[in-house]
Structure formats: C-alpha cells, structure tokens
Short mmCIF file of C-alpha atoms in Angstrom, two decimals:
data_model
loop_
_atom_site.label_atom_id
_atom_site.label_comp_id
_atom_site.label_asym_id
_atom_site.label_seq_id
_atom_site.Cartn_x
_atom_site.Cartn_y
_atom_site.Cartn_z
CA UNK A 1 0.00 0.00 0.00
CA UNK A 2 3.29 2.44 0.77
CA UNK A 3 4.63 1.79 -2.93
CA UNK A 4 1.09 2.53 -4.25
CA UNK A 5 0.63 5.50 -1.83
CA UNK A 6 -2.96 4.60 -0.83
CA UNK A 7 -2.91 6.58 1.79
CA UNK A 8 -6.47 6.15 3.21
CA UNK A 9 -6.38 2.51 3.20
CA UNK A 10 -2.91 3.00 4.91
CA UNK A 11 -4.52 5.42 7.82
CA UNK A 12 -7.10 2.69 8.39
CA UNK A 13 -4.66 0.11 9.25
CA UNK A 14 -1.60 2.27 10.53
CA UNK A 15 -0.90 4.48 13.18
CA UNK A 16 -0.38 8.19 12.10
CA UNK A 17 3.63 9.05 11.57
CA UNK A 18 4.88 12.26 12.41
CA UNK A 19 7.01 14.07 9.13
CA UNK A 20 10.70 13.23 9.09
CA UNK A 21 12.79 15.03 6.20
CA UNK A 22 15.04 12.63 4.68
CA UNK A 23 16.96 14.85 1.86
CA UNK A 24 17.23 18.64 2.22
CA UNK A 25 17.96 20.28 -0.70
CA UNK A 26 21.47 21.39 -2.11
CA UNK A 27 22.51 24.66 -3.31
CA UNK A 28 22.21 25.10 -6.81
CA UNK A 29 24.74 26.96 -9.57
CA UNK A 30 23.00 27.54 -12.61
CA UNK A 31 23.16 30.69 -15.61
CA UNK A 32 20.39 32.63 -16.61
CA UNK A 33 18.25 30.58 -18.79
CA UNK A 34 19.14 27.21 -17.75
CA UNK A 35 16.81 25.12 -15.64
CA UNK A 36 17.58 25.15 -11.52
CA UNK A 37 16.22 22.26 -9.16
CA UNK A 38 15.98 21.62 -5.80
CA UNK A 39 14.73 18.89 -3.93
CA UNK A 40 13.01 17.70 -0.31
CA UNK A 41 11.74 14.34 0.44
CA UNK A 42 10.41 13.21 3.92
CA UNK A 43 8.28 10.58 5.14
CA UNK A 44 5.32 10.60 7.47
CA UNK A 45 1.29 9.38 7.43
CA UNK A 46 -0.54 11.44 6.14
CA UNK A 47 1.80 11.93 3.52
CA UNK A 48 3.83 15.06 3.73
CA UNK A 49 2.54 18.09 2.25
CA UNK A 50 5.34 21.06 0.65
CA UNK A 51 5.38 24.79 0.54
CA UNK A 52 8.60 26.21 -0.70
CA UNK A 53 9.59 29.40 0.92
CA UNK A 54 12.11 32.02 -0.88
CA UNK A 55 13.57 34.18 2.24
CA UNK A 56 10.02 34.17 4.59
CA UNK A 57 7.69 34.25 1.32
CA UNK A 58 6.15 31.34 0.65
CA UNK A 59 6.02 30.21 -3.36
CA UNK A 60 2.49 29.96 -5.21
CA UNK A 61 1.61 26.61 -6.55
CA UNK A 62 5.76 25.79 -5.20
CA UNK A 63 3.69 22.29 -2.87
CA UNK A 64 5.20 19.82 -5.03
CA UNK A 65 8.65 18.11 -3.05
CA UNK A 66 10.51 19.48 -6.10
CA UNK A 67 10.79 23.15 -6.43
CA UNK A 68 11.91 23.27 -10.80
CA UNK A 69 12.31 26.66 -12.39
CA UNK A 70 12.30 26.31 -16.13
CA UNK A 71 14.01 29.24 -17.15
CA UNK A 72 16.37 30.73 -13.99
CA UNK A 73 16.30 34.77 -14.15
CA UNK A 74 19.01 36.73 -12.02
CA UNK A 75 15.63 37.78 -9.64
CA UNK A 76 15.16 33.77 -8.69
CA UNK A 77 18.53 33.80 -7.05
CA UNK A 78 18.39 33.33 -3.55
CA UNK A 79 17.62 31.20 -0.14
CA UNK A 80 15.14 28.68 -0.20
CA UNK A 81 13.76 26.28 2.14
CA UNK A 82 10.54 24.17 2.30
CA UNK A 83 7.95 23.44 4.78
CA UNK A 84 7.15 19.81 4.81
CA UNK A 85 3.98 19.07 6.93
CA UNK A 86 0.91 16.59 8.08
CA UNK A 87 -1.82 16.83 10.94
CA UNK A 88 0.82 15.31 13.29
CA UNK A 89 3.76 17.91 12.96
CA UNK A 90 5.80 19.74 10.75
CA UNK A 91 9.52 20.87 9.65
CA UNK A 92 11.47 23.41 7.93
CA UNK A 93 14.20 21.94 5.59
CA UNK A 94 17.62 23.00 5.80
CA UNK A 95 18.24 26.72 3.76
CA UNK A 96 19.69 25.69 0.24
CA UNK A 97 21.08 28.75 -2.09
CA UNK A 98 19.74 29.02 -6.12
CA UNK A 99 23.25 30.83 -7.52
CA UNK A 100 22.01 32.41 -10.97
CA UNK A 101 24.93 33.87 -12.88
CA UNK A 102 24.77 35.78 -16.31
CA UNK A 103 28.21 36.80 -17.33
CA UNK A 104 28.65 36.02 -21.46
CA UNK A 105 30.91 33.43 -21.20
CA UNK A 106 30.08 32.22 -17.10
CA UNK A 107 31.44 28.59 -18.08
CA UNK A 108 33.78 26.63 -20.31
CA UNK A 109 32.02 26.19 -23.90
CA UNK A 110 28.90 28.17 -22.46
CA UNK A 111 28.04 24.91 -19.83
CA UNK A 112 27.63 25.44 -16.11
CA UNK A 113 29.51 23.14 -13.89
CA UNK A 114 27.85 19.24 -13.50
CA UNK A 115 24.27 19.01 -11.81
CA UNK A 116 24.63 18.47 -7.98
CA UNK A 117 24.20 14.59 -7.62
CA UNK A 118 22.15 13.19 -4.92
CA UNK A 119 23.87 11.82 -1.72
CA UNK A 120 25.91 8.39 -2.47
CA UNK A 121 26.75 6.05 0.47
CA UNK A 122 29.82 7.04 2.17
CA UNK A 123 32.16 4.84 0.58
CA UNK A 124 31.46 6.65 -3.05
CA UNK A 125 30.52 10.44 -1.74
CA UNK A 126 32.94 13.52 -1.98
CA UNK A 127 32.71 15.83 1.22
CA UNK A 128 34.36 19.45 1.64
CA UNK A 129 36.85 18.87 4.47
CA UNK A 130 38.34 22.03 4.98
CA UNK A 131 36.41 25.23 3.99
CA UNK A 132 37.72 28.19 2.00
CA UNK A 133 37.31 31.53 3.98
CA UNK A 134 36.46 35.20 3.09
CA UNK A 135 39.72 37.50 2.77
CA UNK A 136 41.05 41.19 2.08
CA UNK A 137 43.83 41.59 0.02
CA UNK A 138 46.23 44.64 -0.95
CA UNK A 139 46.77 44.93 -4.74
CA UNK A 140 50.16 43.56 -5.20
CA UNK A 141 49.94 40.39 -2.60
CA UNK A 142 49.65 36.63 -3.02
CA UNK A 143 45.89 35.93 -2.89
CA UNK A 144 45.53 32.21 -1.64
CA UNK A 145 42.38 30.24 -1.18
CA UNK A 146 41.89 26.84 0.38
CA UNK A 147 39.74 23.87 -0.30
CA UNK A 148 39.72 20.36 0.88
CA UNK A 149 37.99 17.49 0.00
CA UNK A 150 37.52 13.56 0.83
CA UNK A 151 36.12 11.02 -1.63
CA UNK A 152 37.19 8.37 -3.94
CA UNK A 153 40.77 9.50 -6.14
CA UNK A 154 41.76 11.01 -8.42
CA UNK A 155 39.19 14.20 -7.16
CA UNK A 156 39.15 17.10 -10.05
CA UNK A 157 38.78 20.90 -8.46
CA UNK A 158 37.70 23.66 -9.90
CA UNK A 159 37.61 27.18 -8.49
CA UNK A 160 34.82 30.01 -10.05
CA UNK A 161 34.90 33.79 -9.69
CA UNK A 162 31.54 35.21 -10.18
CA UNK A 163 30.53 32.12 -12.05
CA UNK A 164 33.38 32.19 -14.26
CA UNK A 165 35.10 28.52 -13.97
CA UNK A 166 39.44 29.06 -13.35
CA UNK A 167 41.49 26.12 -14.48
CA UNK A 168 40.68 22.82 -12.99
CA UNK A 169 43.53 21.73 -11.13
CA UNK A 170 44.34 18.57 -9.03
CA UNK A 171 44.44 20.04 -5.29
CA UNK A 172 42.10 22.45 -3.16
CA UNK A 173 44.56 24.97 -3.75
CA UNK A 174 44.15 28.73 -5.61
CA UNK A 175 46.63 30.89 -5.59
CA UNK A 176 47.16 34.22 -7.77
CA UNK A 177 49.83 36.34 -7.32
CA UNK A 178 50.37 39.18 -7.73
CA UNK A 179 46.72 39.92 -7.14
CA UNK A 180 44.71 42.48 -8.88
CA UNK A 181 41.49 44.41 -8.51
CA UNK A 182 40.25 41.81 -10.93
CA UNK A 183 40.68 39.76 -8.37
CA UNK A 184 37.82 40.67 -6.22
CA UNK A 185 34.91 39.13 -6.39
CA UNK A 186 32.90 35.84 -5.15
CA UNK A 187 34.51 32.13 -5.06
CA UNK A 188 33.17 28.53 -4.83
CA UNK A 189 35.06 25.52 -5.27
CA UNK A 190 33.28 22.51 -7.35
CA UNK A 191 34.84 19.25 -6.33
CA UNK A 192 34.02 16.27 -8.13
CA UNK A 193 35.48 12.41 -8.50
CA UNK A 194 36.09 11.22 -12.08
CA UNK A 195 35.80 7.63 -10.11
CA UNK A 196 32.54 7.75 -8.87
CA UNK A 197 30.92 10.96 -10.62
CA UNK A 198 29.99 12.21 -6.96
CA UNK A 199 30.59 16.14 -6.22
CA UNK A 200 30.50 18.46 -3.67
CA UNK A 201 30.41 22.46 -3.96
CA UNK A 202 32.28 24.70 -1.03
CA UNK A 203 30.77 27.82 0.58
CA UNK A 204 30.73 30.79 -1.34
CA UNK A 205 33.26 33.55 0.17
CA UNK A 206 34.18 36.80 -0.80
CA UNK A 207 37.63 37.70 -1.86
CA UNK A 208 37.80 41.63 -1.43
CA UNK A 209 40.92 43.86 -2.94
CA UNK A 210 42.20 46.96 -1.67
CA UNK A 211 44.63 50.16 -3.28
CA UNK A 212 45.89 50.98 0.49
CA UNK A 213 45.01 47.92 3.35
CA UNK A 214 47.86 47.14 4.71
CA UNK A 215 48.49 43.62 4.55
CA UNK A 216 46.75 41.53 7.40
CA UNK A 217 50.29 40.38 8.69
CA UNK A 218 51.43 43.36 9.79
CA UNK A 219 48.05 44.75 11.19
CA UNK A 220 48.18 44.68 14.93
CA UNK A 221 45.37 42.93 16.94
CA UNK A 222 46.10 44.39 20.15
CA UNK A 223 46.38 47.85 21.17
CA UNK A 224 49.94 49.32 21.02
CA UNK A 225 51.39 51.20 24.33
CA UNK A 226 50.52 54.50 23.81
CA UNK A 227 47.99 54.69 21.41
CA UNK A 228 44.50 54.01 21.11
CA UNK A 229 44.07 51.21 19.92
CA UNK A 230 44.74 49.25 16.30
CA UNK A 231 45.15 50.79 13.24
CA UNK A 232 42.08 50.52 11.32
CA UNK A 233 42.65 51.47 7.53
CA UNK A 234 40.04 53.65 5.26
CA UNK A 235 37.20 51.75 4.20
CA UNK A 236 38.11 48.75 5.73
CA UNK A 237 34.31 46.91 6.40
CA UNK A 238 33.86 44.12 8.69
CA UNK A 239 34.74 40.42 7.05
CA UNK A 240 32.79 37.73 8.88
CA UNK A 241 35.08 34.88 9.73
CA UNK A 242 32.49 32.46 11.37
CA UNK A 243 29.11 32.85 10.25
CA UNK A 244 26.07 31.17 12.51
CA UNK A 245 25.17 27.62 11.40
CA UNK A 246 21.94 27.69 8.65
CA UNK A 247 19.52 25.57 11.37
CA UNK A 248 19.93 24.78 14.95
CA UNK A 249 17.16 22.37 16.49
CA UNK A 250 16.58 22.65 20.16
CA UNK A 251 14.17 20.91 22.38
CA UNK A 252 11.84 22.95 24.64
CA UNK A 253 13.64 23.83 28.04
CA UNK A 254 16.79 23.59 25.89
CA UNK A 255 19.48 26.66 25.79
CA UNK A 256 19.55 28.39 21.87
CA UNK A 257 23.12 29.57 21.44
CA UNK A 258 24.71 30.60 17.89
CA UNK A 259 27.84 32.72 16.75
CA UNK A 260 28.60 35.32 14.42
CA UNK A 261 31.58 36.55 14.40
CA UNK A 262 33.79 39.26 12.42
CA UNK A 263 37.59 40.24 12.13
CA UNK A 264 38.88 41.35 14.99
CA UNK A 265 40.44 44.24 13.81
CA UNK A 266 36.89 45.91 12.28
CA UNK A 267 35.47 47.23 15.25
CA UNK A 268 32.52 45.51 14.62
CA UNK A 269 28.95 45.95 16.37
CA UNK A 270 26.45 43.89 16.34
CA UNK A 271 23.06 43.31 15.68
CA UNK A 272 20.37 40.53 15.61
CA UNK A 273 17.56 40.51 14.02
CA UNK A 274 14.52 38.00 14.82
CA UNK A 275 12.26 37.33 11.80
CA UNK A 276 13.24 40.52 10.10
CA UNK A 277 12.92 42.89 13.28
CA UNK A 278 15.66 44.19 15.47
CA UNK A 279 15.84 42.48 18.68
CA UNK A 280 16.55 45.32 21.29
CA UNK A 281 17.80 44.57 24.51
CA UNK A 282 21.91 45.32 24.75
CA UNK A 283 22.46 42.10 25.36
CA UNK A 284 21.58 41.10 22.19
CA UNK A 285 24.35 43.46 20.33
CA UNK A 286 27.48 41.03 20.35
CA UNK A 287 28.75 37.98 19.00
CA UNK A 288 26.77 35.50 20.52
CA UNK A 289 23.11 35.32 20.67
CA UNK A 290 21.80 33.44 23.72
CA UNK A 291 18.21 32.62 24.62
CA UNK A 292 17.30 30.50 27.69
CA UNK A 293 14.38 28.07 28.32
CA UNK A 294 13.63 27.84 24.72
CA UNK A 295 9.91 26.87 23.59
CA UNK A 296 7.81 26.15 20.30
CA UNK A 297 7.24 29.72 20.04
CA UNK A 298 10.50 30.41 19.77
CA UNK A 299 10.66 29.28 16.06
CA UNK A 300 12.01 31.79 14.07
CA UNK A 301 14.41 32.75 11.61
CA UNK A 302 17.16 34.25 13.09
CA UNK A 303 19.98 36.64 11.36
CA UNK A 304 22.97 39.34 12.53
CA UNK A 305 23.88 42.68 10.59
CA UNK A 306 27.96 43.61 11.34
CA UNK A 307 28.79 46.55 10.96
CA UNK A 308 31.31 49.32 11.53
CA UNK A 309 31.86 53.24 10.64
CA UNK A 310 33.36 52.02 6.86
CA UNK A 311 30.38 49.80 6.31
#
C-alpha cells in the first residue's frame, strides 16, 4: 500500500507518523536561462505536504517536493527552504542557495559546472573537508584560497569567480599572485570524483581587494602602548570569519546559542535581528546570541547585521 501510496487505506490500518525530512535540498549553480532544481523528500502518514519558501515568502503553486524553475532569471537567485507538513507535525528543511549567474561566457564552452548529484553512500561520496574563507587583500599580494575534500581518487577541483570557472587543477589549492582588482569578487570551489561521478560544492566567500590595506600580517590585533588602539585602515568593512550555522534544532527547556563573528580588527557591532525585526535589549548586540528556556514559540528565523563606521 506504501509503494502505491494509498494513503487512506494505509490510515485505516496504521498508526499516524509524524514528518521526518530525509533529503534537504542542495545549493544550486545555474546561468540565466538554464533550468535550476531543488529537492526535499520526507516521510510521514498522512503523507507530507510542501510549501517552498524564498527568504520568509512562501512560493504559489511551489507544494510539489521538487521546487523546478524552467528558465532561472538573475531575480530567482536566492535562499530557499521548504515546509514539509501533516496533521501530526511539521519541519522546515535546511536553507539551500539558487546561484544564478549571467556573465557572457560564465562557463567553459557556455556549460555550467555538473548538476549536484544526490547523496551516495559514504564509501562513493565527496565531502568538503576544509572550507575556503572570506579575505582582504592589498593589490600587489599573493591571494591564496583553500579547499579540501575527501572522496574516492583522483578528485578534479575547480575554483569560479563570479561564475566564471578558473582552471581545474588537481588540489584544493588557488593561488594568484600578484593579485589584482580583478581579483575581487565571489569564489566557490566545485569538487568532483572522475571515479565515482559524486561532487560536492564549497561555501561561497568573498575575496575583497584593496589600493591601500595594509596587509593583514602586519596589522596589529592588540592595542599598542601608547595609542588608542589598532590601526584601522580607510574603508576597511567588517569580514565575517564564522558565520552562525543555517539551522539549529533545540528541544523545549533547551538553551539556543549561535555565533557570528567578524575580524577582529573591524570594530565591529552587532546586531540581531529576529524574523526581520531588530531584537533590542543590549544584550543582544554582540557575538553571541543566547536565549534560555527555549519553547515552540521560539521558532524563528534568526539573522545578525555587522557593521562598523566604513560599512
């Protein structure tokens, strides 16, 4: 009765199930024009019922477990997530990124970069070991960028600026020296194993290029007898180095704790914002946000602005 989804002769004889997502979707990369795909599935009696969300907004006639735009426009890129839901409970997938680029070359021979493959069993998957991270440069320097990645051998990497695929090379590796303000931009890495045909794609992180930052070496991240405090150059804008994990699930009574945190030498404030509104108190202006004695009501989607006089 499960394979031929009957599901009232199924609620007759079973128990209801509560929904349990089983595949969140996966960011997708795709150029204006071509198709982009993501996908939920989840389990539960009654059968689960979708509603794909971009940001808070929740898609018309998006209730199907695969959200498929036919044509991708630079306006459908974005955060989505789905709501997958029966009369017993429901669940928010994890927040999956569409990446629409439109450059006139973006890819090799006009192509985008292989579909995301659905999760293999461990044995045959590829998984991003070590994440690349967000950096400032001074025109002149040695811009380097790091990815690592696990999975069967020989694994093929390939770095993109801006959608615009660099040379595929054997290791996690990018380095560009001397770097120009050609340089700046956004990066991903696309990993992918010519054994198994299994891939992986790395956080997207910005790579920003300055005329007069000094370089972060010689920057000093404590304040020098005498004077007020570090050097902070013109223009300089905070750079978040740890940014707060896309979902955190807590159980009622439990303690909700998350991070976001920025360089060091910014000067950085904070501020958290609780389903698009400021949350006041002082003690929710720094790095960590911490709320106590959490409860179903507490649901909500949860993000922090860092700023500074530059930005």
């Amino acid at each position: 009765l499960r394979k031929l989804e009957h599901e009232p002769a199924l609620l007759l004889l079973l128990p209801e199930e509560p929904v349990k997502i089983t595949e969140h979707p996966r960011v997708c990369i795709t150029q204006a024009g071509k198709e982009a795909e993501l996908k939920c599935a989840a389990t539960g009696l009654p059968f689960p019922r979708y509603q794909w969300y971009k940001g808070k907004i929740p898609l018309d006639g998006s209730v199907n477990s695969v959200l498929y735009i036919n044509q991708a426009t630079l306006s459908d890129a974005g955060q989505y997530c789905c709501l997958v839901k029966n009369s017993v409970n429901h669940h928010f997938s994890e927040w999956a990124e569409i990446q629409v680029f439109d450059p006139p070359t973006p890819f090799p021979n006009g192509h985008p970069p292989p579909p995301l493959i659905q999760p293999a069993p461990p044995a045959e998957a590829v998984f991003i070991t070590q994440q690349p991270q967000s950096r400032e440069y001074r025109v002149g320097d040695t811009l380097e960028l790091i990815c690592q990645a696990e999975g069967p051998a020989p694994l093929k990497y390939t770095w993109f600026r801006d959608g615009v695929a660099l040379r595929p090379a054997r290791t996690g590796q990018l380095v560009v020296s001397p770097v120009t303000f050609s340089s700046t931009g956004r990066y991903i890495c696309h990993v992918v194993s010519e054994t198994s045909r299994r891939d992986a794609t790395s956080q997207a992180v910005l790579v920003r290029v300055w005329d007069n930052l000094p370089p972060a070496h010689s920057m000093p991240t404590t304040p020098v007898a005498g004077s007020p405090g570090p050097h902070l150059a013109s223009g300089f804008a905070p750079m978040i180095i740890q940014h707060p994990p896309q979902k955190v699930c807590c159980k009622p009574g439990d303690t909700f704790k998350v991070t976001c945190l920025a360089d060091g030498r910014s000067r950085a404030k904070y501020q958290w914002f609780r389903n698009q509104k400021a949350i006041q108190p002082v003690e929710f202006q720094q790095s960590e946000l911490r709320l106590e004695n959490v409860q179903v009501i507490d649901e909500s989607i949860f993000h922090c602005v860092v700023m500074n006089e530059f930005g």
